[in-house]
Amino acid sequence: MPVPFALPVPVVTVGLLLLSNVFMTFAWYGHLKFKASPLMVAILVSWGIAFFEYCLQVPANRAGYGHFNAAELKTIQEIVSLSVFLVFSVLYLGEPLKWNYLVGFGLIVVATFFIFKEW
């Protein structure tokens, strides 16, 4: 059955990486709000959440590879990861957003210029 429309590779790649990073951020940091729960429970729940991250991340990289090279894919992943984490830390963990975090993240974004620029 033909697909009625196809999304561009960058949209699929970034979209899947965005969703996968939401899962991974909760797997890595979500348990911090539940410090009273046993460590083994936190580990097992994190593994369970990470399974869904991999179900999105692996197809994202498969879809994107060829359109992007490995360094570009990793750079996109890191920018998406930092963006998701920034929102997560403020909204979920209630941590303040400090100017130096924005500067540091901004410098990482600037680094993407050098990776994606055709020299």
Coordinates of C-alpha atoms in Angstrom, one line a residue, residues 68-76 78-79 108-119:
F68 CA 23.4 12.9 7.6
N69 CA 26.8 11.4 8.4
A70 CA 27.5 9.9 11.8
A71 CA 29.1 13.1 13.2
E72 CA 26.0 15.2 12.1
L73 CA 23.6 12.6 13.6
K74 CA 25.5 12.7 16.9
T75 CA 25.5 16.5 16.9
I76 CA 21.7 16.6 16.2
E78 CA 23.3 16.2 21.5
I79 CA 21.4 19.4 20.6
I108 CA 27.4 23.9 21.9
V109 CA 24.9 25.1 19.4
V110 CA 27.5 27.3 17.8
A111 CA 29.7 24.3 17.5
T112 CA 27.1 22.7 15.2
F113 CA 28.0 25.4 12.6
F114 CA 31.5 23.9 12.3
I115 CA 30.2 20.4 12.0
F116 CA 27.5 21.1 9.4
K117 CA 29.4 23.7 7.4
E118 CA 30.8 22.4 4.1
W119 CA 34.5 23.4 4.1

